Coordinates of C-alpha atoms in Angstrom, one line a residue:
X372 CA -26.4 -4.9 1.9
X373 CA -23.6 -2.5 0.8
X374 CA -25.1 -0.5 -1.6
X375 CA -26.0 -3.3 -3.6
X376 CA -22.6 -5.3 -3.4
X377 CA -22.2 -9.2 -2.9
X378 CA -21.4 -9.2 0.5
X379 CA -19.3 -12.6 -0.7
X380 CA -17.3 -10.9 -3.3
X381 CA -16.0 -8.7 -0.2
X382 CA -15.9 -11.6 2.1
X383 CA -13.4 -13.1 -1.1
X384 CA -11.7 -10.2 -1.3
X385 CA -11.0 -9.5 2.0
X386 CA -10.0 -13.1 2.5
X387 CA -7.8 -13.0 -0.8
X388 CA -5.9 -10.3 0.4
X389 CA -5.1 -11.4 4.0
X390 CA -4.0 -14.3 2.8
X391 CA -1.5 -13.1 0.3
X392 CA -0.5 -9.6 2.2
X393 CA 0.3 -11.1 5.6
X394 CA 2.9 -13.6 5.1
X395 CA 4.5 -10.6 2.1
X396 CA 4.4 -7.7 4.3
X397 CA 5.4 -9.7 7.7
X398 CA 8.6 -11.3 5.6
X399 CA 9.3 -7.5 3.9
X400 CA 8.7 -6.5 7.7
X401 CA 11.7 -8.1 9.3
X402 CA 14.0 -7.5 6.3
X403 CA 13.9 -4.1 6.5
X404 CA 13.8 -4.3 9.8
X405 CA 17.0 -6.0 10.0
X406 CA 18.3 -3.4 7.3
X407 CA 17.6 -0.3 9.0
X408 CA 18.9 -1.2 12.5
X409 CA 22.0 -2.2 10.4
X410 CA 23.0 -0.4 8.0
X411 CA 19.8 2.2 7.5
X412 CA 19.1 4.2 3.9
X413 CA 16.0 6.2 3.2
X414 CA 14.7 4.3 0.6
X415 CA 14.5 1.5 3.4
X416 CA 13.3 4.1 6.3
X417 CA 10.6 4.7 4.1
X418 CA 9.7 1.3 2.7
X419 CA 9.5 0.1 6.7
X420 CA 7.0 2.3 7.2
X421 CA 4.8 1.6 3.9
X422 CA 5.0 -2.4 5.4
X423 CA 3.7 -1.0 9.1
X424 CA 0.9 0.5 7.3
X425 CA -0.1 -2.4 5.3
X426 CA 0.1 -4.6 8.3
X427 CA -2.0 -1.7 10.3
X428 CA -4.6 -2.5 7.5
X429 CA -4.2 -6.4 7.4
X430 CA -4.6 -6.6 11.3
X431 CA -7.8 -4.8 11.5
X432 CA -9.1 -6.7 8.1
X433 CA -10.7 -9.7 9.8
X434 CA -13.0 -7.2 11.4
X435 CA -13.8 -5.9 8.2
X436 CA -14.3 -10.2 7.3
X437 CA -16.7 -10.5 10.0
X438 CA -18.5 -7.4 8.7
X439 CA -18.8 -9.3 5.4
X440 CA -19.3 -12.7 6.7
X441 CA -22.6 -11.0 8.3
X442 CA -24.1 -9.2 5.4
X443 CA -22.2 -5.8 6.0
X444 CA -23.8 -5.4 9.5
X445 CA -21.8 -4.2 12.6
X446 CA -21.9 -7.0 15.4
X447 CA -18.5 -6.5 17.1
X448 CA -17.9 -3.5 19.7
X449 CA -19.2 -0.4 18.6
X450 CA -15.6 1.3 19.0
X451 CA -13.7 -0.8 16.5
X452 CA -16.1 0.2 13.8
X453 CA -14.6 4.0 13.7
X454 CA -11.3 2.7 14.8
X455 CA -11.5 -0.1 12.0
X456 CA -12.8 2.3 9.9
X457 CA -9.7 4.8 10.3
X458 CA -7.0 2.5 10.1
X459 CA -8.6 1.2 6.8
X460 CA -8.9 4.7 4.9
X461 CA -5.4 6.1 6.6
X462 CA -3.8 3.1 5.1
X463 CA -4.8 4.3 1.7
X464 CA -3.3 7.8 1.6
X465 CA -0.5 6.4 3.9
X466 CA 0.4 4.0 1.1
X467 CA 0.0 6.7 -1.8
X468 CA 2.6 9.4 0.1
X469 CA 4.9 6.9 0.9
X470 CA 4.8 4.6 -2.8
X471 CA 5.4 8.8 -3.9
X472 CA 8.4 9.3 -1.5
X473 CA 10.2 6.2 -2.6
X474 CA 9.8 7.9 -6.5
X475 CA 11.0 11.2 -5.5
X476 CA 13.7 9.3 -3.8
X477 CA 15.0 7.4 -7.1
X478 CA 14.6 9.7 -9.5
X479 CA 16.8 12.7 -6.9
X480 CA 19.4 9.2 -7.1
X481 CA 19.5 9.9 -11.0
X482 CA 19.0 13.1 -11.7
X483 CA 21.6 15.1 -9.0
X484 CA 23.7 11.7 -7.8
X485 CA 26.1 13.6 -6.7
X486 CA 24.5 16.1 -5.0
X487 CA 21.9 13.6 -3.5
X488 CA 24.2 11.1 -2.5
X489 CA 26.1 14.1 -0.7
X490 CA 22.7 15.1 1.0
X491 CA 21.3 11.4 1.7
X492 CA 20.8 11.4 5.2
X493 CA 18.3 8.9 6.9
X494 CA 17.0 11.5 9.1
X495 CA 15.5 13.5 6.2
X496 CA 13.3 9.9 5.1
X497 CA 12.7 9.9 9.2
X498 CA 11.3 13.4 9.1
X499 CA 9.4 12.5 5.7
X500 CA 7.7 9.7 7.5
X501 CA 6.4 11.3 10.4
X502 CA 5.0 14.5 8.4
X503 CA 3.2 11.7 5.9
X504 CA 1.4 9.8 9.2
X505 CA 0.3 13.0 10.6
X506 CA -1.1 14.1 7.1
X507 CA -3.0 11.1 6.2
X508 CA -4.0 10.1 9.8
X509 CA -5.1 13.7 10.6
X510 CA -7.3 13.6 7.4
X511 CA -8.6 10.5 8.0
X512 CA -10.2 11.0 11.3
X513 CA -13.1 12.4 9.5
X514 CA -14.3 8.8 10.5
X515 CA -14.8 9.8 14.1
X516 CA -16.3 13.0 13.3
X517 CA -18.8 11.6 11.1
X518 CA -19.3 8.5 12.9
X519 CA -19.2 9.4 16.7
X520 CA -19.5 13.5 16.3
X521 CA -22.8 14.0 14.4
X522 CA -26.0 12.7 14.5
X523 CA -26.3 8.6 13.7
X524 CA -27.6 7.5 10.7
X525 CA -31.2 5.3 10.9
X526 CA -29.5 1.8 10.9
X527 CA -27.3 2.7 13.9
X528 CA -31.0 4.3 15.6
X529 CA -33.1 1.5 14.7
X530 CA -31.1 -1.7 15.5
X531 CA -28.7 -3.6 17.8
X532 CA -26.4 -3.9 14.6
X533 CA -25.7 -1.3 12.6
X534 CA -23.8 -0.5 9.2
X535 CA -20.7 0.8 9.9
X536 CA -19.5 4.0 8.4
X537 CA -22.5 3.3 5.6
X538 CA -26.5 4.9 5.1
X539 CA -25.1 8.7 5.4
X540 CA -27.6 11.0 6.3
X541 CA -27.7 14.5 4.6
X542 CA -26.0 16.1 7.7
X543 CA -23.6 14.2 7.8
X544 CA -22.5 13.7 3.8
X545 CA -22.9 17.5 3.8
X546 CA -19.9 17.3 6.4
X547 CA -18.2 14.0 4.8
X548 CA -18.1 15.0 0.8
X549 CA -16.0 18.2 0.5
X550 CA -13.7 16.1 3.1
X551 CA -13.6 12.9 0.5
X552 CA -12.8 15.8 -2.4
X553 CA -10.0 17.0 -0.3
X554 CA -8.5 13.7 0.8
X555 CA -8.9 12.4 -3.7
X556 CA -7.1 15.8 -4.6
X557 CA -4.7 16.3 -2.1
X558 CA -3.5 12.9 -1.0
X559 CA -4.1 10.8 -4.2
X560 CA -3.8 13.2 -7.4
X561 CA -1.0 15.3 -6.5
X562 CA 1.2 12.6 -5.3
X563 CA 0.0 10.7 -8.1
X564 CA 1.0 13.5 -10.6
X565 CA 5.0 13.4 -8.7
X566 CA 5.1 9.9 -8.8
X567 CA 4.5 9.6 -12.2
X568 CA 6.9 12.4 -13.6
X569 CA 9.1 11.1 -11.1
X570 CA 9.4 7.6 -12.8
X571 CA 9.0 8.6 -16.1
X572 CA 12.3 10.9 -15.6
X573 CA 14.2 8.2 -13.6
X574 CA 13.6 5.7 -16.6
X575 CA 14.3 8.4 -19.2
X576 CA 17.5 8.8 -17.6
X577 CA 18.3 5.6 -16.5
X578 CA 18.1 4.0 -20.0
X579 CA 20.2 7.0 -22.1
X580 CA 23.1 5.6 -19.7
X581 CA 25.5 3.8 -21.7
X582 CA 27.3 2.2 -18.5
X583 CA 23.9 0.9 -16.9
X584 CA 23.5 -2.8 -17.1
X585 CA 20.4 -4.3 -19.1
X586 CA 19.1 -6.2 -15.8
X587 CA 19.0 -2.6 -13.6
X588 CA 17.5 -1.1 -16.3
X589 CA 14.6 -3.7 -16.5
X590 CA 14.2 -3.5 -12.6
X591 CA 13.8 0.3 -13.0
X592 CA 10.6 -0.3 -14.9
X593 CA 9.5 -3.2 -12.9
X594 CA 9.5 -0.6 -10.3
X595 CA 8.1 2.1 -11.9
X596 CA 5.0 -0.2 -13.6
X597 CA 4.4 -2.2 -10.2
X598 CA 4.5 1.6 -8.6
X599 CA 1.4 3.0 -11.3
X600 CA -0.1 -0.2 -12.2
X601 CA -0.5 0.2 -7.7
X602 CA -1.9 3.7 -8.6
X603 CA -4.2 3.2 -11.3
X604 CA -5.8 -0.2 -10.4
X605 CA -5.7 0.1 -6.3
X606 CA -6.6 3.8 -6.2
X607 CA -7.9 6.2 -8.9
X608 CA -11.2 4.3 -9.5
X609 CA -12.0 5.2 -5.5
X610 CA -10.6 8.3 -5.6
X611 CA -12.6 9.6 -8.9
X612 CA -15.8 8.4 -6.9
X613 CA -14.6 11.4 -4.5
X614 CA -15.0 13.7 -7.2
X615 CA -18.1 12.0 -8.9
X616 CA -19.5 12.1 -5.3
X617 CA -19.3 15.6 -4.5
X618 CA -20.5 17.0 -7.6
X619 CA -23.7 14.5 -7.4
X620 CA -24.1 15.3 -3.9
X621 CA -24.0 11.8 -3.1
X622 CA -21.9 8.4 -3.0
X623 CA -22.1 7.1 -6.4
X624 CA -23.4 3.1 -6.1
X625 CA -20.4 2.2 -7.7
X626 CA -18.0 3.4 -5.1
X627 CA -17.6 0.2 -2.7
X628 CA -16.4 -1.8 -5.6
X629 CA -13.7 1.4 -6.2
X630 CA -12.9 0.7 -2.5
X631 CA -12.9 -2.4 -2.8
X632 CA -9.7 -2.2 -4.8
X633 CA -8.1 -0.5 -2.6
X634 CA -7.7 -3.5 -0.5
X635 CA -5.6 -4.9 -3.1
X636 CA -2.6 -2.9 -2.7
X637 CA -1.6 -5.0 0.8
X638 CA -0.4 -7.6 -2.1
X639 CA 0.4 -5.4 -4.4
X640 CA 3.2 -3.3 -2.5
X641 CA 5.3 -6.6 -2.1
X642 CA 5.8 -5.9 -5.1
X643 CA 7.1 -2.5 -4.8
X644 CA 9.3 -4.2 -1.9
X645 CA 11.3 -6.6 -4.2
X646 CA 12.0 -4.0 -7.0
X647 CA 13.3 -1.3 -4.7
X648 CA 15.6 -2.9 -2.2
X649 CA 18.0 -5.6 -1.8
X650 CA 17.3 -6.5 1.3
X651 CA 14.1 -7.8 0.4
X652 CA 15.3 -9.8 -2.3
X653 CA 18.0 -11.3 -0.2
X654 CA 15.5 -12.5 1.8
X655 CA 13.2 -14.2 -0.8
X656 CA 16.1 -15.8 -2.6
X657 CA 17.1 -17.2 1.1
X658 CA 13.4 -18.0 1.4
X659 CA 13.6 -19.9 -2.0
X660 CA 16.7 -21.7 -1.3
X661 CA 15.5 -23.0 1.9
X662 CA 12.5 -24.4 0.2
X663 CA 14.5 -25.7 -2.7
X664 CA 16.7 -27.7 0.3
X665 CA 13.8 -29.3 1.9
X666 CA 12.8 -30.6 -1.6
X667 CA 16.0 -32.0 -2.5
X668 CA 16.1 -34.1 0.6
X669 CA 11.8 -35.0 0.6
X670 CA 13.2 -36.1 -3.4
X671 CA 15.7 -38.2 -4.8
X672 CA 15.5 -36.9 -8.0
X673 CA 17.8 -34.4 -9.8
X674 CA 17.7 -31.3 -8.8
X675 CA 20.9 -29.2 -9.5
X676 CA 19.8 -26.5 -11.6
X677 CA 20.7 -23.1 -10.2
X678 CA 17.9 -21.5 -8.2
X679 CA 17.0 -17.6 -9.7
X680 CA 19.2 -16.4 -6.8
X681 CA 22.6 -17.7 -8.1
X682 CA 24.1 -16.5 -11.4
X683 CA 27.5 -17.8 -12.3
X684 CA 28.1 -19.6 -9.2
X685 CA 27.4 -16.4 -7.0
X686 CA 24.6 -14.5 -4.8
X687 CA 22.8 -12.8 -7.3
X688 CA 20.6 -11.4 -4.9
X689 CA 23.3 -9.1 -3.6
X690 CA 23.3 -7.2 -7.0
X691 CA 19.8 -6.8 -7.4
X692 CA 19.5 -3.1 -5.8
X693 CA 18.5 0.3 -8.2
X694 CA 20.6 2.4 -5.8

């Protein structure tokens, strides 16, 4: 068992997530997609690849389901349980450095507009991108090391199956814990400190403006609570189990449920999505009007209110973006 945890609740979670991620991420996916190879902007440089690495994590979650399914032991091939392993902690820090850039990224827009928009150059969000995989994957490859480059733990020794990543040994959380401090304090608190004095400045701003409409003002902090609310819930419970690990020497029994949360942010970036670009709201106001269609002509009845989309006879989706 997972030290101690209902293999069903993170069956139900894992389930949950996939369920609600894939279809958000793959539809955020080709909207940006389409964006970028049109017309690209960093913002959307940078949101493409936050979807790519929720998407990483979704297609490697069944695994993970299959783990659950079978009381947390290891039957598939023993290299996908490192590799499933990696992809599912890199996804993590992937997602905090990248929710982080898109902050820095509004409140530059607000705070030096001129300057910024003078300076806004997709390449830079390009250049961003590449140096935030190479961070978070280069950190998280611990996995291997601890999984493939020291000595196994008794589960993998003893049987067939084995827990994956799970049942440390002393050698090897002597190795692993000063790793997990570095990853929470590096990768999660810092960016978590610039994202939120990057959000509390772009709203402080934002709303002193006379000329900025009511709606973009409420979309700012839609953005900016979707953003921490990701933080806090998703994220600083498992990342305060680094620190509550390495000073007890140990994982604390609480920490799977920490991780556990972590899984959560697959459905909670969509979020993120709609409140930063336009392109994702296009598409889920085309989404909503196609569904809308289909029910006006499976129903007879009246059904001529105006969707969300249109305000005032026009596209309101086309006015929805911060920047």
């Amino acid at each position: 068992m997972h030290q101690g945890a209902p293999s069903q609740l993170i069956l139900s979670v894992y389930v949950l997530t996939f369920l609600t991620g894939l279809p958000c991420n793959l539809l955020a996916f080709y909207a940006f997609l389409v964006k970028v190879r049109q017309r690209p902007t960093p913002v959307d440089i940078i949101l493409l690849n936050l979807t790519i690495s929720d998407l990483i994590l979704l297609m490697f979650l069944p695994f993970k389901m299959d783990e659950a399914a079978s009381n947390m032991q290891w039957r598939l091939p023993q290299f996908l349980c490192p590799l499933t392993g990696f992809c599912y902690y890199s996804s993590i820090y992937l997602s905090t450095m990248f929710l982080t850039a898109v902050s820095v990224e509004r409140y530059l827009g607000v705070a030096y507009p001129i300057k910024y928009k003078l300076n806004r150059k997709p390449g830079y969000a390009i250049i961003a991108s590449v140096v935030i995989w190479i961070l978070a994957c280069a950190n998280c490859s611990i996995v291997y090391i601890v999984q493939n480059g020291l000595p196994p733990n008794e589960t993998l020794s003893k049987n067939a199956t084995f827990s994956c990543y799970e049942n440390f040994t002393a050698e090897q959380l002597k190795i692993l814990l000063p790793v997990r401090l570095e990853l929470g304090l590096l990768l999660f608190f810092v960016p978590f400190i610039i994202t939120t004095y990057c959000y509390v400045n772009f709203i402080r701003i934002l709303t002193s403006l006379p000329n900025i409409q009511a709606k973009r003002k409420k979309r700012a902090i839609g953005l900016a609570a979707a953003t921490l609310t990701n933080f806090i819930m998703c994220f600083f419970p498992y990342n305060i189990s680094h620190i509550v690990g390495f000073v007890q020497n140990k994982s604390p029994e609480w920490r799977v449920y920490a991780l556990l949360l972590t899984t959560f942010n697959a459905s909670l970036d969509p979020i993120v999505f709609y409140f930063s670009s336009s392109a994702v709201q296009r598409m889920v106001c085309e989404c909503f009007k196609g569904v809308t269609q289909k029910l006006k002509a499976l129903c007879p009845c009246n059904m001529s209110s105006p969707s969300p989309c249109e305000v005032s006879g026009k596209d309101y989706s086309m006015d929805l973006s911060l920047t």
